[in-house]
Coordinates of C-alpha atoms in Angstrom, one line a residue:
X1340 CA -14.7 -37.9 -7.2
X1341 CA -17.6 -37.4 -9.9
X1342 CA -17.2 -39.1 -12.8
X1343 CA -16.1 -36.7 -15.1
X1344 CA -14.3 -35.3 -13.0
X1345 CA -10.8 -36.5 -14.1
X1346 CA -8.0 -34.5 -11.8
X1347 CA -4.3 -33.8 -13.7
X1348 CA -1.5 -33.9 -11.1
X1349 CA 0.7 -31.1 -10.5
X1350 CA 3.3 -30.4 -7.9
X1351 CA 2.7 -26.8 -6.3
X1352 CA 0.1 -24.8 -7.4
X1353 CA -0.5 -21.0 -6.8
X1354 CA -4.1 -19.0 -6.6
X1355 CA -3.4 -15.5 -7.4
X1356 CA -1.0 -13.7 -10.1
X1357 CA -0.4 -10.6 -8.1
X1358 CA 2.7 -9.7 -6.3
X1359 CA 2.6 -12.3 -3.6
X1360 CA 1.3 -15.1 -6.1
X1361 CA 3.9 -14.3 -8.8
X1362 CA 6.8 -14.1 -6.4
X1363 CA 6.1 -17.7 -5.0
X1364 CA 5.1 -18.8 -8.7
X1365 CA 8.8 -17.5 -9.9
X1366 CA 11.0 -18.7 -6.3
X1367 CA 8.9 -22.0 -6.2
X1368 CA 10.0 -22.8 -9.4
X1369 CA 13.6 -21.6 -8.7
X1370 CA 13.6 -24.4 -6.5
X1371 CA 13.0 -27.1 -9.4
X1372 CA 9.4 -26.8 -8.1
X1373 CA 6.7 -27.6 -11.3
X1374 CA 4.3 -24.6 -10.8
X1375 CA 1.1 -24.2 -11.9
X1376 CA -0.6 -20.4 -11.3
X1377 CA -4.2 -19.9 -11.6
X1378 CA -5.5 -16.2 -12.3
X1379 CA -9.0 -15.5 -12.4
X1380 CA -8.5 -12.5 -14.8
X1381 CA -8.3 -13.5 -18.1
X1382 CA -5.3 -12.9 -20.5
X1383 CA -2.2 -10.8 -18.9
X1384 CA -4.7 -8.2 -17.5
X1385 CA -4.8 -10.1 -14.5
X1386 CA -1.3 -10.7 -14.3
X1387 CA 0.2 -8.3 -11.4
X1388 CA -3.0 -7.6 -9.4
X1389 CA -4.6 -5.4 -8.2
X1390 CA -1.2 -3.3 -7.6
X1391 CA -0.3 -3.2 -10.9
X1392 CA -3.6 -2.5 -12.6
X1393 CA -5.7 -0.7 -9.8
X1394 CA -3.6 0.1 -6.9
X1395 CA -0.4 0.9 -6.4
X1396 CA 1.1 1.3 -9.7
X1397 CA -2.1 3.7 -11.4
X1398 CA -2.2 5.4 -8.0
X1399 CA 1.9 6.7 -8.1
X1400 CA 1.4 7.6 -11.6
X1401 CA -1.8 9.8 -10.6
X1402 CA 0.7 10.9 -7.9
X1403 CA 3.7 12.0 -10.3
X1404 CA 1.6 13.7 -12.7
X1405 CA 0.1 15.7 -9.9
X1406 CA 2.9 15.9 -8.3
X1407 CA 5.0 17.7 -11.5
X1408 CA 2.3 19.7 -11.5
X1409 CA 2.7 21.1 -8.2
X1410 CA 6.6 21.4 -8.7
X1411 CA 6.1 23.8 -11.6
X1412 CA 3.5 26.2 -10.0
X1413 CA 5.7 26.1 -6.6
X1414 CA 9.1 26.8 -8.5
X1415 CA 6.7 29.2 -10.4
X1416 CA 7.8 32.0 -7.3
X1417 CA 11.4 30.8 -7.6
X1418 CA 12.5 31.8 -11.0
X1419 CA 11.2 29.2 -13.5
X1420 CA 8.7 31.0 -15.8
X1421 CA 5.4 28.7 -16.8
X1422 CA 1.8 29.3 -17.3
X1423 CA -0.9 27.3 -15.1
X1424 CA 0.0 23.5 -16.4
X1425 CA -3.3 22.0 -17.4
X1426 CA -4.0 18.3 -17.3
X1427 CA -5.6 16.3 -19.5
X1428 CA -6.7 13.2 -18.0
X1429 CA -7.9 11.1 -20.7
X1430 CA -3.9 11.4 -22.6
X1431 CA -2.8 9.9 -18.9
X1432 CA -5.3 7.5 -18.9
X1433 CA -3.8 6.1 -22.3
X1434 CA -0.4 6.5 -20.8
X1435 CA -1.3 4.6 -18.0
X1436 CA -2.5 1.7 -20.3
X1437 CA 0.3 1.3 -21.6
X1438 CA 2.6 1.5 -18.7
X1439 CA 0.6 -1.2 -16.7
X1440 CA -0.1 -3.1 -20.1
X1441 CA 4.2 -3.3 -20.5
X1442 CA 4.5 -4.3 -17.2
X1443 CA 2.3 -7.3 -17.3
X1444 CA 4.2 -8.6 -20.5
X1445 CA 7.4 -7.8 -18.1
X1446 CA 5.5 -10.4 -15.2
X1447 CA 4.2 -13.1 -18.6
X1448 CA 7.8 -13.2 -19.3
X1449 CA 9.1 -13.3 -15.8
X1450 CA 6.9 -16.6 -15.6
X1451 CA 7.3 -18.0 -19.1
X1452 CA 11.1 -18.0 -18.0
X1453 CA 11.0 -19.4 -15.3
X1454 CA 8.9 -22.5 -16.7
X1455 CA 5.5 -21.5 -14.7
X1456 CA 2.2 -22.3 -16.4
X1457 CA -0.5 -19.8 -16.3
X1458 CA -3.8 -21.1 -16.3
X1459 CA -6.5 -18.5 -16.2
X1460 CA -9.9 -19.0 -14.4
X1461 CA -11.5 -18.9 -10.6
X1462 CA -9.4 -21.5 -8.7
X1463 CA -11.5 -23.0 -5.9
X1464 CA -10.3 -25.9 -3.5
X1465 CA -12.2 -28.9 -3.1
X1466 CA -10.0 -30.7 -0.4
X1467 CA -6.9 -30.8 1.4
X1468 CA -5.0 -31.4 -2.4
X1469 CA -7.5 -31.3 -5.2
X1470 CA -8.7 -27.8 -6.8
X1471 CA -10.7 -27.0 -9.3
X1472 CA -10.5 -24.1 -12.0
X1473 CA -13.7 -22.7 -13.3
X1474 CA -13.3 -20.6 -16.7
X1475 CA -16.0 -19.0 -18.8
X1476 CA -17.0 -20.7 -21.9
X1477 CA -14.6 -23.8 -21.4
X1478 CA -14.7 -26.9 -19.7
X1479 CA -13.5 -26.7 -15.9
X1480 CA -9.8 -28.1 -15.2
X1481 CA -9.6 -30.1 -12.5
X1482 CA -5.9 -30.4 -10.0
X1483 CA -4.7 -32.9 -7.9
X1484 CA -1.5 -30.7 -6.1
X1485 CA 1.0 -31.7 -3.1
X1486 CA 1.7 -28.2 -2.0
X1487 CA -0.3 -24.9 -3.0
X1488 CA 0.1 -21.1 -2.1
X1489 CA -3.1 -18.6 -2.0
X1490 CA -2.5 -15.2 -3.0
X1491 CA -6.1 -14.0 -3.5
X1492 CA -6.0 -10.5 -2.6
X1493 CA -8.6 -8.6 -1.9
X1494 CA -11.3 -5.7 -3.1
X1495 CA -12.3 -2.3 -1.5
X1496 CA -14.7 -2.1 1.2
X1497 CA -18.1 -1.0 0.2
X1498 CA -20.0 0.8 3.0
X1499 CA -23.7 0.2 2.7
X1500 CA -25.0 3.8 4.1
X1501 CA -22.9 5.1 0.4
X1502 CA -23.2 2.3 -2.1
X1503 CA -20.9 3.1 -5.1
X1504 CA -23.2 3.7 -8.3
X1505 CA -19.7 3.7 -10.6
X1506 CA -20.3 7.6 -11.7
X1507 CA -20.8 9.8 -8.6
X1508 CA -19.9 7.2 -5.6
X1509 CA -17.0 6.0 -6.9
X1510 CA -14.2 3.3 -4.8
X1511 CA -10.2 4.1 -5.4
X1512 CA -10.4 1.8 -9.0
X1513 CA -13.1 3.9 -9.9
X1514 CA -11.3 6.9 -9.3
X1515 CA -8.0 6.1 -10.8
X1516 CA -9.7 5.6 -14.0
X1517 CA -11.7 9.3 -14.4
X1518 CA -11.3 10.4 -17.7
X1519 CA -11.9 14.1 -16.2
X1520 CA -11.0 15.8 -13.2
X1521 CA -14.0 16.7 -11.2
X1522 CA -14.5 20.1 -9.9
X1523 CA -14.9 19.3 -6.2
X1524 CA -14.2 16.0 -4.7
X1525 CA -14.8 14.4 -1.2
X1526 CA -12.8 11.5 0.1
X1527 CA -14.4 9.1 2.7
X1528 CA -11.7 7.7 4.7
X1529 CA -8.5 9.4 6.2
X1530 CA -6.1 6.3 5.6
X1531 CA -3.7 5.8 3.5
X1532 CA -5.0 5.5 0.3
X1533 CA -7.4 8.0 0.9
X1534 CA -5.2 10.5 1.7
X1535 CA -3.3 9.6 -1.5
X1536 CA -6.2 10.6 -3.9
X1537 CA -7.0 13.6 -1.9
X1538 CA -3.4 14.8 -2.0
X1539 CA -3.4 14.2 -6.0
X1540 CA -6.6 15.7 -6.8
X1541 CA -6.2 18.5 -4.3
X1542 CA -2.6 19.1 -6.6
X1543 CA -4.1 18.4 -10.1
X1544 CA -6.5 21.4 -9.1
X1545 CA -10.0 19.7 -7.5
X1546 CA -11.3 21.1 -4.3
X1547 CA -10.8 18.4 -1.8
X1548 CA -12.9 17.4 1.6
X1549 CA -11.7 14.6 3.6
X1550 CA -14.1 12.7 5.7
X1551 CA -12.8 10.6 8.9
X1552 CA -14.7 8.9 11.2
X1553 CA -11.7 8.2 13.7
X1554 CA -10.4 11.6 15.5
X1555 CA -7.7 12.2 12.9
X1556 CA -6.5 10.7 9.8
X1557 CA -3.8 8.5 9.8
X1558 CA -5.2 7.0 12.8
X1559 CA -2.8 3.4 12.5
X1560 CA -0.4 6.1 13.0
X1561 CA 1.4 8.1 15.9
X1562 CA -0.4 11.4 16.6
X1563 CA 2.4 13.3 15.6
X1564 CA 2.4 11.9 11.8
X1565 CA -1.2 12.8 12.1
X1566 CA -1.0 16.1 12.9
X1567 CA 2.3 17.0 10.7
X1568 CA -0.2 15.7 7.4
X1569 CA -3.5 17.2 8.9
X1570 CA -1.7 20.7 8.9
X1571 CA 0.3 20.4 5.9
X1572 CA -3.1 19.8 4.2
X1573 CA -4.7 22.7 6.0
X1574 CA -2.3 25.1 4.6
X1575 CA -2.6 23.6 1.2
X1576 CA -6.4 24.6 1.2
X1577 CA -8.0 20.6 1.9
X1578 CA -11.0 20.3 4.0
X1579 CA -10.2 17.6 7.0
X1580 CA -13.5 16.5 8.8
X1581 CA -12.4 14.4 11.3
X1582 CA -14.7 12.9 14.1
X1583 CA -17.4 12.7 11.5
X1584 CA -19.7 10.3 9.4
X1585 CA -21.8 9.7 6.4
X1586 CA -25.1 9.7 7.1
X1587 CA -26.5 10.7 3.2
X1588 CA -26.0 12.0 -0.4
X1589 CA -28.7 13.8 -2.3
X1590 CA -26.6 13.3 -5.3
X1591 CA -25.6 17.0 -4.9
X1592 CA -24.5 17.3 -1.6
X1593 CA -23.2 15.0 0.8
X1594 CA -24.3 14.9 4.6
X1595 CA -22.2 14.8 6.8
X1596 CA -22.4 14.7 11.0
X1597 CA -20.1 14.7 13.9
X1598 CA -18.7 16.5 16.8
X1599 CA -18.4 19.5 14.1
X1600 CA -22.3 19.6 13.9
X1601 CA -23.9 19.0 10.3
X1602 CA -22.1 20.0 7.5
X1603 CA -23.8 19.8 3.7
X1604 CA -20.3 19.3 1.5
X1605 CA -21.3 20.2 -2.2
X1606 CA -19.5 17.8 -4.5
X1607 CA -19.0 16.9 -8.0
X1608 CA -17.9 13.6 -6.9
X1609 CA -17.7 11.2 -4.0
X1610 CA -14.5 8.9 -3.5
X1611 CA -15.3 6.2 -0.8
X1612 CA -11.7 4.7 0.3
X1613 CA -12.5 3.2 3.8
X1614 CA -10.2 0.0 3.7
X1615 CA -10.6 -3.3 2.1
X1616 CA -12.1 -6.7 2.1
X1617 CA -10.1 -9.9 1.8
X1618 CA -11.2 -12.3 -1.1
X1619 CA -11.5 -15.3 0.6
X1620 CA -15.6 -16.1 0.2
X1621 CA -15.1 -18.6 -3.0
X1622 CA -11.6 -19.9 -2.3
X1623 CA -13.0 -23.3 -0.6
X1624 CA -10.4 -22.8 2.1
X1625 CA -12.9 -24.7 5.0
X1626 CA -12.8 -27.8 2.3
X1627 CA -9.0 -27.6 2.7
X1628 CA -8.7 -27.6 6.4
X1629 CA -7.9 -24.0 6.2
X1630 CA -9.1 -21.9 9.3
X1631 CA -10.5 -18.3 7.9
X1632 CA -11.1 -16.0 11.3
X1633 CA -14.1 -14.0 12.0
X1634 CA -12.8 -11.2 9.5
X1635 CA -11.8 -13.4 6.5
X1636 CA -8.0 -13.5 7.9
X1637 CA -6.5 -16.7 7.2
X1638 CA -4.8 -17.8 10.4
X1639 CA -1.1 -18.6 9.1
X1640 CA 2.5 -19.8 11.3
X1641 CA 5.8 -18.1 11.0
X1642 CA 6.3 -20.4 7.4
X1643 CA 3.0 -18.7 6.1
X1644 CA 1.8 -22.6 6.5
X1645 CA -2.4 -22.2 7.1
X1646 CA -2.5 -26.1 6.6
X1647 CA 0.3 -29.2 6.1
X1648 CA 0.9 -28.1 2.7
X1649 CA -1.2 -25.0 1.9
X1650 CA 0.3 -21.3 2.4
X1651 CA -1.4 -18.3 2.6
X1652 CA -0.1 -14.9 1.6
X1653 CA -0.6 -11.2 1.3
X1654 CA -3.5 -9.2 2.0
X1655 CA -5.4 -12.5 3.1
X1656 CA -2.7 -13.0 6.4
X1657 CA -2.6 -10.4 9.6
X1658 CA -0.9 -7.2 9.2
X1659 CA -0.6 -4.3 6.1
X1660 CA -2.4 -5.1 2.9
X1661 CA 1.2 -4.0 1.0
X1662 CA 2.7 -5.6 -2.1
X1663 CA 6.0 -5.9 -0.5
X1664 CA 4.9 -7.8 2.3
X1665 CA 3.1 -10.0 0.1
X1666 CA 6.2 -10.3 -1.3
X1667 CA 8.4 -11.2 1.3
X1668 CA 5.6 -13.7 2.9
X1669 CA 5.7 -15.3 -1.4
X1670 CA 9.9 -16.1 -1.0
X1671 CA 9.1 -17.5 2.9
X1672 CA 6.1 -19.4 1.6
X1673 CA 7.7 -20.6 -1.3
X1674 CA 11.2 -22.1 0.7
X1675 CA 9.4 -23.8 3.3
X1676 CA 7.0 -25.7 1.1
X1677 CA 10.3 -26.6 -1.1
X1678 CA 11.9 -28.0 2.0
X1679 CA 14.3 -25.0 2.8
X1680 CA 14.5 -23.4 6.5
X1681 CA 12.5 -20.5 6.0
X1682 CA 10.7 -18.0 8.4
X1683 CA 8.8 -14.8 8.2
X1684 CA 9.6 -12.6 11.0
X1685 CA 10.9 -8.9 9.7
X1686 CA 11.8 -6.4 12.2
X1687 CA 9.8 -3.6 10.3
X1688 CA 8.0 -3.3 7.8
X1689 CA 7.7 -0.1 5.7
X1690 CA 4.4 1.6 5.1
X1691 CA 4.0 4.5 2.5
X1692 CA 2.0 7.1 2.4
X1693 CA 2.6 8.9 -0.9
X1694 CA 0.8 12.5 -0.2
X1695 CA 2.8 15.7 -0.4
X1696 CA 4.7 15.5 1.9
X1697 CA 5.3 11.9 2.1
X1698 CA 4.6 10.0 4.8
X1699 CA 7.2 6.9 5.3
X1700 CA 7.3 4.7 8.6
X1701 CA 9.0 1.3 9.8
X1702 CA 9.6 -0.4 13.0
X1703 CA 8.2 0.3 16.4
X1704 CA 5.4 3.1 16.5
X1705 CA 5.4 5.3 19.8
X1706 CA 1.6 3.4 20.8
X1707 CA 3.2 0.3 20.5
X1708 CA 5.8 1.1 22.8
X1709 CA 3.2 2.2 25.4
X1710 CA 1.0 -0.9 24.9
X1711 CA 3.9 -3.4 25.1
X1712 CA 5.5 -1.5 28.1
X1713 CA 8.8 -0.4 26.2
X1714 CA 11.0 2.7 27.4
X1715 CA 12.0 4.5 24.1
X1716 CA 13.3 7.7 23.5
X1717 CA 12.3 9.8 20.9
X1718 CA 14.2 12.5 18.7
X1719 CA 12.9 14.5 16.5
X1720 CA 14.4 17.2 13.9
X1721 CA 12.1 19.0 11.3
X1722 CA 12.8 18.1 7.9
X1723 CA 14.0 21.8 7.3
X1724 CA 17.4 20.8 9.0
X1725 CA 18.2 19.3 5.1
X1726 CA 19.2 22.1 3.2
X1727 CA 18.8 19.8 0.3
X1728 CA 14.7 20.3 1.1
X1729 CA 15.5 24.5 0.9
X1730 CA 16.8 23.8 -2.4
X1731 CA 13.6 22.2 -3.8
X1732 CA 11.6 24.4 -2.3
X1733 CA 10.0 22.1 -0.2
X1734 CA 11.3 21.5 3.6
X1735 CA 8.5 21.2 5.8
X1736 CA 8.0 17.6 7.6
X1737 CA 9.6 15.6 10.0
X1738 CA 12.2 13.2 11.3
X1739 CA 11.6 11.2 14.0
X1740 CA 13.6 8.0 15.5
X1741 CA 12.7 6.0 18.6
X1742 CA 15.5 4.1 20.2
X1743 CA 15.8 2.1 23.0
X1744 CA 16.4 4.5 26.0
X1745 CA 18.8 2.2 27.8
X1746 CA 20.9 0.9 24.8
X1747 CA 20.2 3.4 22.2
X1748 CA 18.9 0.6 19.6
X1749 CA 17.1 2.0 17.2
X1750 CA 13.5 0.6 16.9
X1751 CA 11.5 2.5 14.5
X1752 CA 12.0 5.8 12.3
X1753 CA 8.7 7.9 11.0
X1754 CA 9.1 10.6 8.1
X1755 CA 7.4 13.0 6.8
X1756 CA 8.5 15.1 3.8
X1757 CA 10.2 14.8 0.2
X1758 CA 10.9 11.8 -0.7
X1759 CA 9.9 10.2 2.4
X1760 CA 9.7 6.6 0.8
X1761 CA 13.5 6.5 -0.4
X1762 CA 14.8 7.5 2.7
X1763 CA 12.9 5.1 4.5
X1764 CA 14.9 2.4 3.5
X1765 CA 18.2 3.5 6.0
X1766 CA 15.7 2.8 8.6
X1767 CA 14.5 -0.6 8.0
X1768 CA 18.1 -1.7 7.3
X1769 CA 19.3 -0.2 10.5
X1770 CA 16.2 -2.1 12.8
X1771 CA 17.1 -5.0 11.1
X1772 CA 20.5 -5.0 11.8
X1773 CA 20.4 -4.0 15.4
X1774 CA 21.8 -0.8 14.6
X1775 CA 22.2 2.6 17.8
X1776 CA 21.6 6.0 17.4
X1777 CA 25.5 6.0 17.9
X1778 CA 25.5 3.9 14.3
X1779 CA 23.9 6.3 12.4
X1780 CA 25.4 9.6 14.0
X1781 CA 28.6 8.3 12.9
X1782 CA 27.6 7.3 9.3
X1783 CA 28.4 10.2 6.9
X1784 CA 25.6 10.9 5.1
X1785 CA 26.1 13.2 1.9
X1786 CA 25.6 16.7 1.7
X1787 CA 23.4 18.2 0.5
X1788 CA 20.4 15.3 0.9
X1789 CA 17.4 15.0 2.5
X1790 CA 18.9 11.6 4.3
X1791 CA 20.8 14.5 6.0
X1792 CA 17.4 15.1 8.3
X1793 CA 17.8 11.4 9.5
X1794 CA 21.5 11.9 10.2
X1795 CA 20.4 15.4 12.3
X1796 CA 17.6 12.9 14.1
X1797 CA 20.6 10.3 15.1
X1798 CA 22.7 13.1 16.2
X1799 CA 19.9 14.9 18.3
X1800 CA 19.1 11.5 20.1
X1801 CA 22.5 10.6 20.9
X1802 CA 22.9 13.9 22.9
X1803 CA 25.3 15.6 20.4
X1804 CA 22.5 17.4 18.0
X1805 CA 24.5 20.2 15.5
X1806 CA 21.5 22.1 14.3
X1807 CA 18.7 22.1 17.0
X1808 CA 15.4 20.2 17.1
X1809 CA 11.6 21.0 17.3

């Protein structure tokens, strides 16, 4: 230790406010734990993440205005009388503000509460138990900890053939923050989130490209999701380039080539949204005996234990960069340092994709049954079935469940339509409860819903289907 250098004790100590670090911060301290959280982002503006002030919670409200906006023109041919609703993007970026800004207060309490100590700065660890904090303008604070969760997060990808310049080559924060909609638009990268922004912009009234290098978007996805979204946006009027790559941008135009040929796509405005990049280059893990894996993953045991008495969380450990998993991973983390028996090991997971239609899937994926050598049968009803969707005006989709073809089990259910991420919470609860095809075509499901398209899915993979399949 260098003198100066004088280390304050603590008991468990957490790197991250966002919804992993907050969760083990808040059940930690449940415990009788004495937490300390360090966020690097000053003030509450940090606490929350990158979900609440980037990610996922500007993205769904970019979604819902757009979204409302596409309700009223498409009920516009049903009997409700509007104009063409404009949208003024700068009133919903001060909405936004403060929705985000409440919610952070809502996470300071949640902490102040539950007796956890915010300290803001750039944690960094030093050894197997000592950390220090960094913070600008102030003396750095130095921690002597027993047990400590990281819950750093991580950034969007920046490819270096389109380097964002913050104005026309913009990343997903960048984009979620325009004060005006551009004219055109093209998205660079068919996943999930940028899918999202195409969808939204596409609805709030941009002309939208997507460009994919994979053979489809979606491509984590079965190749019946793919092609469900890839024709929904077809018919909505977005551009899918697909099999194709970035080789330029003039500033004007971007250049684009692939198995299409070259293609010149002239655009107001570029979106790059090709993944992300876990922060993990300043945390000091290799000091702490942590092992980081060729792509920044921090390897991590069915307690989310990376070391004795270090967990690792979220975006930083294998599998989906999702709050909710963060989440989850936070109360496992959280218990086993504590003492308490405590494993990760969910059946499914649920991933969103919140386009229109929504995408929604959990459990077992039709490619993972082929790799791993599983039999399952799959049933599959259109989302039309729901006469709940014919009411809204809105019915296309799909519901598909895979089962177990010898004991019916149900494994994983994929949706595509209204609402998708509601209704995708019957499936999760019946994987996780070992639940059959048999279950949930006995389960009375109300009428009319959408969940109704699920029950029809049961009912058509059980062998007794009442209105047909696709």
């Amino acid at each position: 230790m260098v003198v100066g250098e004088l280390a304050e004790g603590i008991d468990l100590l957490v790197i991250g406010g966002g919804p992993g670090g907050y969760t083990a911060a808040v059940r930690a301290a449940q415990l009788g734990r004495d937490v300390v959280l360090v966020e690097r982002n000053g003030g509450e503006s940090g606490l929350g993440g990158v979900c609440l002030h980037v990610g996922c919670i500007p993205s769904k409200a970019l979604i819902e205005l757009a979204g409302a906006r596409g309700v009223l023109r498409r009920l516009s041919s049903r009997g409700l009388v509007v104009g063409d609703p404009g949208v003024d993007l700068a009133a919903f970026q001060k909405d936004r503000t403060e929705t985000v800004s409440r919610l952070a207060r809502s996470i300071r309490r949640l902490l102040t509460g539950a007796g956890v100590r915010v300290v803001h700065g750039e944690a960094r660890l030093t050894g197997p138990r000592r950390a220090v904090v960094r913070r600008d303008g102030e003396a750095s604070i130095f921690f002597e900890f027993r047990d400590a969760v990281v819950a750093a997060g991580s950034r969007p990808a920046e490819p270096p053939t389109l380097p964002r310049d913050g104005s026309r080559v913009l990343d997903s924060t960048d984009a979620l923050a325009l004060r005006e909609l551009p004219r055109s638009v093209a998205i660079v990268g068919g996943g999930a989130i940028g899918l999202e922004l195409a969808s939204a912009f596409h609805a709030l009234g941009s002309r939208v490209s997507v460009v994919e290098l994979a053979d489809r978007v979606l491509s984590g996805m079965d190749a019946k999701i793919s092609h469900v979204v890839q024709r929904s946006f077809k018919r909505r009027g977005i551009d899918v380039h697909c099999d194709a790559r970035v080789v330029g941008d003039d500033g004007a135009r971007l250049l684009v080539t692939g198995t299409g040929g070259e293609r010149r796509l002239d655009v107001d405005a570029v979106v790059v949204a090709v993944g992300r990049k876990r922060n993990v280059e300043d945390l000091g893990l290799e000091a702490a005996g942590v092992a980081v894996l060729a792509d920044g993953e921090v390897a991590v045991d069915g307690q989310r234990l990376a070391a004795p008495n270090i967990a690792a969380i979220g975006d930083l450990t294998e599998g989906p960069s999702l709050a909710h998993k963060a989440m989850a991973e936070a109360l496992v983390a959280a218990e086993a340092l504590s003492g308490r028996p405590s494993v990760f090991e969910p059946m499914a997971i649920p991933s969103v994709v919140y386009t229109d239609p929504e995408v929604a899937v959990a459990g077992l994926s039709e490619q993972a049954a082929r790799r791993n050598g599983v039999d399952v049968a799959i049933s599959t009803v259109p989302m039309s079935v729901s006469a709940r969707g014919a009411t809204m005006g809105h019915g296309e989709g799909i519901a598909r469940i895979l089962a177990d073809r010898g004991s019916g089990v149900v494994m994983g259910l994929q949706l595509v339509g209204p609402h998708a991420s509601e209704l995708i919470a019957e499936g999760v609860l019946a994987i996780e409860m070992g639940a059959t095809l048999e279950d949930l075509a006995h389960t009375i499901h109300a009428h009319p819903t959408l969940s109704e398209a699920v029950f029809e899915s049961a009912r058509l993979g059980y062998g007794a289907p009442l209105h047909g399949s696709m």
